[in-house]
Coordinates of C-alpha atoms and ligand atoms in Angstrom, one line a residue:
Chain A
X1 CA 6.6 -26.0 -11.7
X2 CA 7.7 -22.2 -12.6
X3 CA 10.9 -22.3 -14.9
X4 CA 12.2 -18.9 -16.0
X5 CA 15.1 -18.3 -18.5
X6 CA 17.0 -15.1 -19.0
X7 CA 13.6 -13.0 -18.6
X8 CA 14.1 -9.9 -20.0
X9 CA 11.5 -6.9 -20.0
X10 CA 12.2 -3.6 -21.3
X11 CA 10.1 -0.8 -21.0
X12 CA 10.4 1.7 -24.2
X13 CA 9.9 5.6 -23.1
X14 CA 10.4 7.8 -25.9
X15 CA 14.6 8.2 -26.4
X16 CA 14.9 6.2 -23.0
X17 CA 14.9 2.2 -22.1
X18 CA 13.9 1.2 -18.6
X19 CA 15.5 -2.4 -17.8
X20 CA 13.1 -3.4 -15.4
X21 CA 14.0 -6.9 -15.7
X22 CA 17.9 -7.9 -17.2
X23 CA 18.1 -11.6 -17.6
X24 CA 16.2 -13.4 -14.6
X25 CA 16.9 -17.5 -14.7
X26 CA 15.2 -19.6 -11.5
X27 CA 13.3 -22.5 -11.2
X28 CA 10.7 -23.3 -8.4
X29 CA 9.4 -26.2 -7.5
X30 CA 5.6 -27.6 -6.6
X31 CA 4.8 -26.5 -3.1
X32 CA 7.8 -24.2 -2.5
X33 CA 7.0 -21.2 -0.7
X34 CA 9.1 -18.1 -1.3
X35 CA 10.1 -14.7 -0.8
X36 CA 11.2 -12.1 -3.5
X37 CA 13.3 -9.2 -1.7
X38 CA 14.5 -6.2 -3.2
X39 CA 14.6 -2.2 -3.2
X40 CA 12.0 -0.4 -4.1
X41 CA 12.4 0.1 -8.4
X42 CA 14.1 -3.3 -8.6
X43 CA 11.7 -5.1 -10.7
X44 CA 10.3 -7.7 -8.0
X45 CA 6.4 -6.6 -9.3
X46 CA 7.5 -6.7 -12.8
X47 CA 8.6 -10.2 -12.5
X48 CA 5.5 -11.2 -10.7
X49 CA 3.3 -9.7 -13.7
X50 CA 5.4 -12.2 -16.2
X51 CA 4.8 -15.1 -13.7
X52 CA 1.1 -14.2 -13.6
X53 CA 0.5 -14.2 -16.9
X54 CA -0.3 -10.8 -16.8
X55 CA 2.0 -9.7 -19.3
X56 CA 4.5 -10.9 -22.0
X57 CA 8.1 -10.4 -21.4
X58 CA 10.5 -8.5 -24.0
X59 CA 12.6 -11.9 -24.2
X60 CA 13.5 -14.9 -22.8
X61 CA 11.0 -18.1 -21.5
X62 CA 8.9 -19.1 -18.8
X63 CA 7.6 -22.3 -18.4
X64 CA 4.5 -22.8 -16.4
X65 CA 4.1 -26.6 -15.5
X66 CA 6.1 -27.7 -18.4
X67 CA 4.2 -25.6 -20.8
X68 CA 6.2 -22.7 -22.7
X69 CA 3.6 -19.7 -21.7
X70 CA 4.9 -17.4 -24.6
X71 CA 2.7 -19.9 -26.9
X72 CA -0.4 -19.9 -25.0
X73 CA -3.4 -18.7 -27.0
X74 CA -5.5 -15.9 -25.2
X75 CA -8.3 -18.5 -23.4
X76 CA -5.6 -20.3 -22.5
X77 CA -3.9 -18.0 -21.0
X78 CA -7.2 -16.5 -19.5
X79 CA -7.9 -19.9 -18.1
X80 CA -4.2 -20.2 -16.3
X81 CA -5.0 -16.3 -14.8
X82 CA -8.3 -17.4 -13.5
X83 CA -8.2 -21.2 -12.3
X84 CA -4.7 -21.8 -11.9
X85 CA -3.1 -18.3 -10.1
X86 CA -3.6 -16.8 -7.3
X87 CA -2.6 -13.1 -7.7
X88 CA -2.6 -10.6 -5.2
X89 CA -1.6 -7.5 -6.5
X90 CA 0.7 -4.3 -4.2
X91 CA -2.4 -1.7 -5.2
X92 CA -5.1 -4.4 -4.5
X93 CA -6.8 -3.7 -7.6
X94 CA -10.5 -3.9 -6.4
X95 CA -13.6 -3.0 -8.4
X96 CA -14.8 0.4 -6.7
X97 CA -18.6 -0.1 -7.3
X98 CA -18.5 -3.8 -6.0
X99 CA -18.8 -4.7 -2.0
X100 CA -16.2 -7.5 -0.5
X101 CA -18.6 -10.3 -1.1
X102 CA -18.8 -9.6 -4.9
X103 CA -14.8 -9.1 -5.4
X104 CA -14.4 -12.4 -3.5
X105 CA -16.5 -14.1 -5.7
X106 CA -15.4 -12.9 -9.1
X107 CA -12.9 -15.7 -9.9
X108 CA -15.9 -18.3 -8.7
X109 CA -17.8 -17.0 -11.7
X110 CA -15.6 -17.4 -14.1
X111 CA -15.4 -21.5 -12.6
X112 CA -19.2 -21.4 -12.7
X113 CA -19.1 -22.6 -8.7
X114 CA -22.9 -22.6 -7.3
X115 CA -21.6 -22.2 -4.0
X116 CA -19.8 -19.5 -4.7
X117 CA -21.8 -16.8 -2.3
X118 CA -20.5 -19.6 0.6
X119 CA -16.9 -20.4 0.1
X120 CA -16.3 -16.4 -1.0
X121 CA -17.9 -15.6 2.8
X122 CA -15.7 -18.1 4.4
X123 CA -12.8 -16.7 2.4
X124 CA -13.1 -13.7 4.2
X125 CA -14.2 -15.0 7.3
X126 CA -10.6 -16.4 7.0
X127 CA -8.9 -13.4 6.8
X128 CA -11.2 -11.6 9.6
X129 CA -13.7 -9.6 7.6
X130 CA -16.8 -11.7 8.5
X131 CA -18.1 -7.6 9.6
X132 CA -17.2 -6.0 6.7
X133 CA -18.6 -8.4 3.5
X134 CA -21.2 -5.7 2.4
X135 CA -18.4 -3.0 2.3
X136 CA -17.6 -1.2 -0.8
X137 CA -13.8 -0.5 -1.2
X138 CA -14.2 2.9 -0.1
X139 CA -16.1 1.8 2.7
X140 CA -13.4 -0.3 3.9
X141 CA -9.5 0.5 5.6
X142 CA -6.7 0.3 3.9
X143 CA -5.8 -3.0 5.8
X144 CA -9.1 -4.0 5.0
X145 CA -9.1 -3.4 1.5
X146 CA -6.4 -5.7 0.7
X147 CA -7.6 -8.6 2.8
X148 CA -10.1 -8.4 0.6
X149 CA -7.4 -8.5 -2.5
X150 CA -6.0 -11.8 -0.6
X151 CA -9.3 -13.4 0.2
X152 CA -10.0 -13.2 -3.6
X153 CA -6.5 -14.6 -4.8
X154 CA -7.2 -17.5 -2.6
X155 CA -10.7 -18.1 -2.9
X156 CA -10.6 -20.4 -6.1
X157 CA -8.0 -22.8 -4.6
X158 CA -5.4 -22.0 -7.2
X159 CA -2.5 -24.3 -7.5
X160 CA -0.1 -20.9 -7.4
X161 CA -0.2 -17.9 -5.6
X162 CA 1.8 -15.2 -6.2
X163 CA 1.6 -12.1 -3.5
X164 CA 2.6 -8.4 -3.8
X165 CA 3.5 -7.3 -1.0
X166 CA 0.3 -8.4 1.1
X167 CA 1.2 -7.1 4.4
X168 CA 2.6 -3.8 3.4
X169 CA -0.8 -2.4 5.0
X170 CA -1.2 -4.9 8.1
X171 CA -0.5 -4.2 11.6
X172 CA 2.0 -6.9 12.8
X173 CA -0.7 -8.7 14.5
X174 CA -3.2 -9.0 11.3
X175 CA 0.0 -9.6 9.1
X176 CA 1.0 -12.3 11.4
X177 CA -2.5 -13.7 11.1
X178 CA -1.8 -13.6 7.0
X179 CA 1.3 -15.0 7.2
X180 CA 0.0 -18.2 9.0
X181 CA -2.8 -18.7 6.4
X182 CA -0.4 -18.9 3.5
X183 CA 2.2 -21.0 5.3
X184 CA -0.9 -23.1 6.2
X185 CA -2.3 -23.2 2.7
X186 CA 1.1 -24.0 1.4
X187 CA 2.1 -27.2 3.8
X188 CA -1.7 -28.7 4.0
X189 CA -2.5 -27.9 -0.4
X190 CA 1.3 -27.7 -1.5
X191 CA 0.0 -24.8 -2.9
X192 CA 3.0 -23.1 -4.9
X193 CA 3.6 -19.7 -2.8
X194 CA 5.8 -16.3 -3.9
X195 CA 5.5 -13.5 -2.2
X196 CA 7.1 -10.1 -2.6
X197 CA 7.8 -9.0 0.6
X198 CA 10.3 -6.3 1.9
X199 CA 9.4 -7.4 5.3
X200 CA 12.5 -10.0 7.5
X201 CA 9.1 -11.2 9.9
X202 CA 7.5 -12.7 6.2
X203 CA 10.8 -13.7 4.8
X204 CA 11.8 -15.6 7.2
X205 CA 8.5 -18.0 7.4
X206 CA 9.4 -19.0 3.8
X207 CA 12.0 -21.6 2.6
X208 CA 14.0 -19.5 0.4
X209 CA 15.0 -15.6 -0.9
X210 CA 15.4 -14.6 -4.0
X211 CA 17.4 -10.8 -3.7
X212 CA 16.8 -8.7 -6.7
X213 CA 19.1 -5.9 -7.2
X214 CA 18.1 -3.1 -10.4
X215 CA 16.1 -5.9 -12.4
X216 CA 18.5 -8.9 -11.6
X217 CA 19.0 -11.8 -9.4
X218 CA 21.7 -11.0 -6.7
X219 CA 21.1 -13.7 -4.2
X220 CA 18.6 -16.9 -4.3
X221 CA 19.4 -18.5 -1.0
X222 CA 17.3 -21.2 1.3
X223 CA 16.7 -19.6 4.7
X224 CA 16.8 -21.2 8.0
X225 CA 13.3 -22.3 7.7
X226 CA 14.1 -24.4 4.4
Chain B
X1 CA -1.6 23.5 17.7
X2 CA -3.7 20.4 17.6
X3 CA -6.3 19.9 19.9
X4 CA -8.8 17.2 19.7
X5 CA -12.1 16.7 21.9
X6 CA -14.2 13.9 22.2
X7 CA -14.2 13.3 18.2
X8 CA -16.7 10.9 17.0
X9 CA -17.1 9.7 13.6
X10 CA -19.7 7.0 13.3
X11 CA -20.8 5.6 9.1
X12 CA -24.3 4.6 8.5
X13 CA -25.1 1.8 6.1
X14 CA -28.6 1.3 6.1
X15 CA -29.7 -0.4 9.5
X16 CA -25.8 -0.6 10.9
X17 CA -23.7 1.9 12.7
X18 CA -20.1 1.9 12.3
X19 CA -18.5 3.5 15.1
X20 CA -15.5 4.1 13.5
X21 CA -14.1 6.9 16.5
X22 CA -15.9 6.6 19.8
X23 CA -14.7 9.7 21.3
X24 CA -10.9 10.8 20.4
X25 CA -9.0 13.7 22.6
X26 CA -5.4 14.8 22.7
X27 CA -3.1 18.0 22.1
X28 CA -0.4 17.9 20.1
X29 CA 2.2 20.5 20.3
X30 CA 3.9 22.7 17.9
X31 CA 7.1 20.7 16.3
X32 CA 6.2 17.4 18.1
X33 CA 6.8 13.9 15.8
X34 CA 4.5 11.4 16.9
X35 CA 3.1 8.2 15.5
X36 CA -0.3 7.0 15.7
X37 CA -0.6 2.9 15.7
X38 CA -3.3 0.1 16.1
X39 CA -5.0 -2.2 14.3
X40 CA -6.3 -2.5 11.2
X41 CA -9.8 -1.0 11.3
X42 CA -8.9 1.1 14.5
X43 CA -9.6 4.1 12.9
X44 CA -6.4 5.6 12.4
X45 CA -7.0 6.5 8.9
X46 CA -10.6 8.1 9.9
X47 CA -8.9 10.0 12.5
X48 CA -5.7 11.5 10.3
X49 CA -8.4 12.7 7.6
X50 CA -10.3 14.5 10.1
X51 CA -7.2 16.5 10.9
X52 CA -6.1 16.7 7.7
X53 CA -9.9 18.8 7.4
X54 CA -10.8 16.3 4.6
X55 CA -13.3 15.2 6.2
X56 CA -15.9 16.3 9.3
X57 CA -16.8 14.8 12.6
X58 CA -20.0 13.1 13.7
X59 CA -19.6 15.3 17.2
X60 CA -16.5 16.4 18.8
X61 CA -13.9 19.4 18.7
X62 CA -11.0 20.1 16.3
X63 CA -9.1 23.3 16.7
X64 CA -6.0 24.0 14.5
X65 CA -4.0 26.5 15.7
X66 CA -6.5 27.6 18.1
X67 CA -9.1 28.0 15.5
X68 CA -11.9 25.5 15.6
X69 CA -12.1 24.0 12.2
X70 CA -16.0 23.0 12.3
X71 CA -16.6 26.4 12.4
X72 CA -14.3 27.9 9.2
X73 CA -15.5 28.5 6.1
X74 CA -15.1 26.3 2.7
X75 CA -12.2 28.7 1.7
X76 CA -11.1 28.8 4.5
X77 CA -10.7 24.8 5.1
X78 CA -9.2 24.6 1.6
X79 CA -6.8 27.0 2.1
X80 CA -5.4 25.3 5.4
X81 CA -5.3 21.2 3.3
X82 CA -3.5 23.3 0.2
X83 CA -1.0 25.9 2.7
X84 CA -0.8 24.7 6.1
X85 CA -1.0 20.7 5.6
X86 CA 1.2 18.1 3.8
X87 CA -1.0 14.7 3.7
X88 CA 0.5 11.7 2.4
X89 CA -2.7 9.2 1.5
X90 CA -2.0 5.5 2.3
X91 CA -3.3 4.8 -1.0
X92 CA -1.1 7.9 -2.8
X93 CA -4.1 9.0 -4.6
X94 CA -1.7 10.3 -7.5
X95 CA -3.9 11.4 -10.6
X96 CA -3.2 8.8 -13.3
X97 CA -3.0 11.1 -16.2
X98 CA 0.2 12.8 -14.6
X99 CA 4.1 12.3 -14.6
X100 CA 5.5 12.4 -11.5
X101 CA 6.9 16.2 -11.5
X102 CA 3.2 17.4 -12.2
X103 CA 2.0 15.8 -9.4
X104 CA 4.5 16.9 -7.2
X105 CA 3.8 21.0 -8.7
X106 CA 0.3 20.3 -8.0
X107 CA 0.3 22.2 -4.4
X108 CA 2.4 24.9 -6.1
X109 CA 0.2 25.9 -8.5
X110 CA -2.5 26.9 -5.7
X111 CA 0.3 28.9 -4.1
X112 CA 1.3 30.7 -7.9
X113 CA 4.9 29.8 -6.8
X114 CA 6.8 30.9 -9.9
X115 CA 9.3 28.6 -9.2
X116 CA 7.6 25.1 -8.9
X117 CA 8.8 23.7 -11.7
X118 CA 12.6 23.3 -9.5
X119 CA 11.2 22.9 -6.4
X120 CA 9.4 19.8 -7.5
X121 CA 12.1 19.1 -9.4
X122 CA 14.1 19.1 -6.1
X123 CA 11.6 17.5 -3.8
X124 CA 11.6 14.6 -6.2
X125 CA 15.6 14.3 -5.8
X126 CA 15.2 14.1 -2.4
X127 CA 13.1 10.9 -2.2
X128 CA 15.6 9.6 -4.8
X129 CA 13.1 9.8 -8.2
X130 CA 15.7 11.8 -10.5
X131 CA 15.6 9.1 -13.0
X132 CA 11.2 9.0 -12.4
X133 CA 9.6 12.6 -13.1
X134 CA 8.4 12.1 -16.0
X135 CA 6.8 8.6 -15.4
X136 CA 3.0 8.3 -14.9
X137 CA 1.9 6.1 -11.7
X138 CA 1.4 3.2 -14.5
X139 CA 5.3 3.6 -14.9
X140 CA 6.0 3.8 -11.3
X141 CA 6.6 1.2 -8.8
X142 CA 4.6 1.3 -5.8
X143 CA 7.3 2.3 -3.6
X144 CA 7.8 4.9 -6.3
X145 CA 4.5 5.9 -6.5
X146 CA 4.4 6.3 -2.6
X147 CA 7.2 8.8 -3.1
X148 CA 5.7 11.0 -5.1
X149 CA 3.2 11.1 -2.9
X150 CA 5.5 12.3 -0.3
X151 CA 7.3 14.7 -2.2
X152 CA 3.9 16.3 -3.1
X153 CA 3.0 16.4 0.6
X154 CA 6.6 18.2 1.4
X155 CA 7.1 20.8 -1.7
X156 CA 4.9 22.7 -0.3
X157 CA 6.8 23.2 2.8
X158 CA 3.7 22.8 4.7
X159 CA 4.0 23.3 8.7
X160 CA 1.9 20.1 9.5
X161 CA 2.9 16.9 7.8
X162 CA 0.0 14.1 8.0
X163 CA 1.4 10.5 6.9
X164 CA -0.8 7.5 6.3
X165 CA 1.2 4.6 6.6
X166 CA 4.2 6.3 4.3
X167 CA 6.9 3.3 4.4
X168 CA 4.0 0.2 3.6
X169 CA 5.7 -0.3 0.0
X170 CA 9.0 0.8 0.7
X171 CA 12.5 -1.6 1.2
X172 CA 14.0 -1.2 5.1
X173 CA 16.7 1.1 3.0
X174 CA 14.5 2.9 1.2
X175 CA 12.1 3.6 4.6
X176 CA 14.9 4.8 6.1
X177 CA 16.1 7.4 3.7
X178 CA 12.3 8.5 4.0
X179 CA 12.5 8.7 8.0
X180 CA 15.4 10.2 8.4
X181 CA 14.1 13.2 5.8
X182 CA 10.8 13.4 8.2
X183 CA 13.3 13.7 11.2
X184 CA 15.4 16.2 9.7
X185 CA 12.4 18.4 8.5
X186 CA 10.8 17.7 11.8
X187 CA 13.9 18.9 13.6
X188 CA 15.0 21.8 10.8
X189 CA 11.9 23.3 10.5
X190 CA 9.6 22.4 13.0
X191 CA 7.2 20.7 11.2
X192 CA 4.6 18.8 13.2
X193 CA 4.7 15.1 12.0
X194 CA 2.2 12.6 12.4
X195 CA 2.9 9.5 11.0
X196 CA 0.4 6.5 10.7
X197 CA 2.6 3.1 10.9
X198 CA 2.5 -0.3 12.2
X199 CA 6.2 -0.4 11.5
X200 CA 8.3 -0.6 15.1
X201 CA 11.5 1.4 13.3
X202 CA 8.9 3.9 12.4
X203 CA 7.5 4.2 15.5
X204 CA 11.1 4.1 17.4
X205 CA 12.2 7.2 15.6
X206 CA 9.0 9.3 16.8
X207 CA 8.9 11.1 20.5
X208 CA 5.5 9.5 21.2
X209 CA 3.3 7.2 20.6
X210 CA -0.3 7.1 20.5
X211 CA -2.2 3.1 20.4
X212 CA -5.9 3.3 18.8
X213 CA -7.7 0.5 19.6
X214 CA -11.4 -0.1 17.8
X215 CA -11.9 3.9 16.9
X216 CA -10.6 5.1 21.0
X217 CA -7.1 6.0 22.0
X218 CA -5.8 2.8 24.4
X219 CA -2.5 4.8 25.4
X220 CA -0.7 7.9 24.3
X221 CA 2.9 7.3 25.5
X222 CA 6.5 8.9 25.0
X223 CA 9.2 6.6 23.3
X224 CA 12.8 7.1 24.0
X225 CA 13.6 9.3 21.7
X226 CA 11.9 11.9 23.4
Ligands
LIG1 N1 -17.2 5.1 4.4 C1 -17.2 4.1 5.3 N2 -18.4 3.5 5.6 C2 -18.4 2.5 6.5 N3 -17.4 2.1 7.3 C3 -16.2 2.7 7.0 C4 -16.1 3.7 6.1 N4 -14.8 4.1 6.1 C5 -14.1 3.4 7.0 N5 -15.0 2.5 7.6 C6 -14.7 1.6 8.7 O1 -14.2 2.3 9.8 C7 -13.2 1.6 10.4 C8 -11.9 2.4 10.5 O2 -11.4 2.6 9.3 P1 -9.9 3.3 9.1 O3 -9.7 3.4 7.6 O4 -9.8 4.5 9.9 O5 -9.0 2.2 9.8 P2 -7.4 2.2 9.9 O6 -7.0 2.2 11.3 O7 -6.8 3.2 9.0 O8 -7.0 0.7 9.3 P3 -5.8 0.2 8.3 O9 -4.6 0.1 9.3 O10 -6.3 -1.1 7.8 O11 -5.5 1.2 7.3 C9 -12.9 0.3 9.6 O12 -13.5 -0.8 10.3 C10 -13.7 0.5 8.3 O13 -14.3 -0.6 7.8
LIG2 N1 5.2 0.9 -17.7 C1 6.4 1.3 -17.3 N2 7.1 2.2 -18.1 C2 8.3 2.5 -17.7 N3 9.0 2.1 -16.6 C3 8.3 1.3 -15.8 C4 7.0 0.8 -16.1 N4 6.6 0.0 -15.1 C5 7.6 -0.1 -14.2 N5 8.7 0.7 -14.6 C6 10.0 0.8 -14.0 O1 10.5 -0.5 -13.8 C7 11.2 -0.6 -12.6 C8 10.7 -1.8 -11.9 O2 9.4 -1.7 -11.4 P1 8.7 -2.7 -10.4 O3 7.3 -2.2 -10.2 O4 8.9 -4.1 -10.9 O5 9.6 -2.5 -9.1 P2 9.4 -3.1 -7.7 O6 10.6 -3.9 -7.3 O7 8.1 -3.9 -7.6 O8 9.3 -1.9 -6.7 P3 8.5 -1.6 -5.3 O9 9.2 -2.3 -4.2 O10 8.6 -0.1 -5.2 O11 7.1 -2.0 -5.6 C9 10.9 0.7 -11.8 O12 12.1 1.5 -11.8 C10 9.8 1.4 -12.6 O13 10.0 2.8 -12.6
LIG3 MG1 6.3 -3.5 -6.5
LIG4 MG1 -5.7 3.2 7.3

């Protein structure tokens, strides 16, 4: 389902190149669910941009479903973002004015879903934040804030998620809690899972590791859950 | 030098109470490292604010250094956050339009320290952003940005270092470089560390241990290290 060949992105600073990504090649299929490990720097949220749609690489391909995304016109590209991907981004990326109910049911706007206020309340229900729907993001812990950022990602039943480090703020407990949704959600919907994770406890739920090392692939290995 | 009694801190939203601390007490002593755990939405972030004097109590005591805070003046509470106390945010609250190296100067410039411009210069070496100073958060990577964050909390060479959650982005590597330099400072200089983490390695590196569960402290305990 993803397909990505010698992705290369390149970030141009004045006299100076960054490398972020050098020449990534994978493939991943339907309903895989796995873990994207690297050091801090080593382009792991860079690559998960490109996958998301959420930017253009500086060369190379990536095939979403079949589909060459570098030829996708803007709606279609909109449409893939918002009904297709789940994305859960590392700085949660929530709208400061709008409480926990309202993020959760942004993407269900975009699908014109008339249930919307109900499935984005059992969304977060889900992740535990039943309490705290009327919360504003500075109303909210940091924990809290992006549960919020996952219940959203997951509220439109994409067919793909792709996580940023989502338990980077999570006491073990809660992250454990996380951790058996999206395994859930992956065996019961075969829904399509990444996550970017520099935590062994996450890792090791998943089927497989991809190591990045300074914007490359160093090691893409099934782990002993696979 | 920090002595805490009975500190509430309860939000009001309209017709609901949130009782974020129910009544906090403890004395930490000069030089002691410590970490303060619990769940998310325990109120550890609520708590670490109030000492950082970013923030007031409902009711309750504070007294920093024998002084009690609710009591000093607006100059006065500014001068101890910009002089006295290093606070590392668990969302880095870096200011966008920014490289990294003015960030870092940022508590300098309050202190008129003529030579800021090489002692953010260094502080940015030490958390292993050389390569980064001239990058705005946009051009960081959230471990990255997360180190800024701590080397603007350090350069100061404050005597009280307040951490929220300062590993959640970073690689096991990269965490460790970053506990090891809050050990050594700790142990050099005498810096009193407290460290908000759900992170066992953290945690294991500290002399104690205190658990927050739903805004009260649940135990307050000393780890081997000590
Ligand atoms: N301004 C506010 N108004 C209302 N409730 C708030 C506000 N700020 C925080 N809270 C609530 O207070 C509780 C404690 O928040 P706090 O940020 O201290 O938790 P925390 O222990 O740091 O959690 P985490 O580990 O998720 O960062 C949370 O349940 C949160 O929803
Ligand atoms: N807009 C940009 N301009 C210049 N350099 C950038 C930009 N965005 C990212 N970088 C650099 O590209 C590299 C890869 O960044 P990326 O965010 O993908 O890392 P990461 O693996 O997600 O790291 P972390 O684990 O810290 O989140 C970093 O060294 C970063 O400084
Ligand atoms: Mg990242
Ligand atoms: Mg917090």
């Amino acid at each position: 389902v993803v397909r990505v060949q010698d992705l290369v992105k390149t970030y141009h600073m004045g006299l100076i190149d960054v490398h972020a990504l050098r020449g990534v090649s994978f493939d991943i299929g339907k309903g895989e669910i796995v873990a994207i490990m690297g050091h801090s720097g080593s382009g792991k949220s860079t690559l998960l941009n490109l996958l998301g749609c959420l930017d253009a690489p500086t060369a190379g391909s990536y095939f979403l479903d079949g589909e060459l995304v570098g030829d996708l016109s803007d709606d279609a590209l909109a449409a893939i973002r918002n009904r297709k991907i789940g994305f859960v981004f590392q700085s949660f990326n929530l709208l400061a004015r709008m409480s926990a109910l309202e993020q959760v049911e942004m993407p269900l706007l975009y699908a014109r879903d008339r249930q919307r206020r109900q499935r984005a309340e059992e969304a977060l229900a889900v992740v535990g934040l039943e309490d705290r729907m009327h919360h504003k993001p500075s109303e909210l812990s940091g924990g809290q804030q992006q549960r919020v950022a996952i219940a959203r990602a997951l509220v439109g039943n994409p067919s793909m998620v792709l996580a940023d480090e989502p338990t980077g703020n999570l006491d073990t407990a809660t992250a454990n809690e996380i951790m058996e949704l999206l395994v859930l959600l992956n065996e019961e919907r075969r829904i399509t899972t990444l996550i970017v994770t520099h935590e062994a406890d996450v890792a090791a739920r998943t089927q497989r590791v991809i190591r990045m090392v300074d914007g490359a692939v160093a090691a893409d290995d099934l782990t002993a859950r696979a």
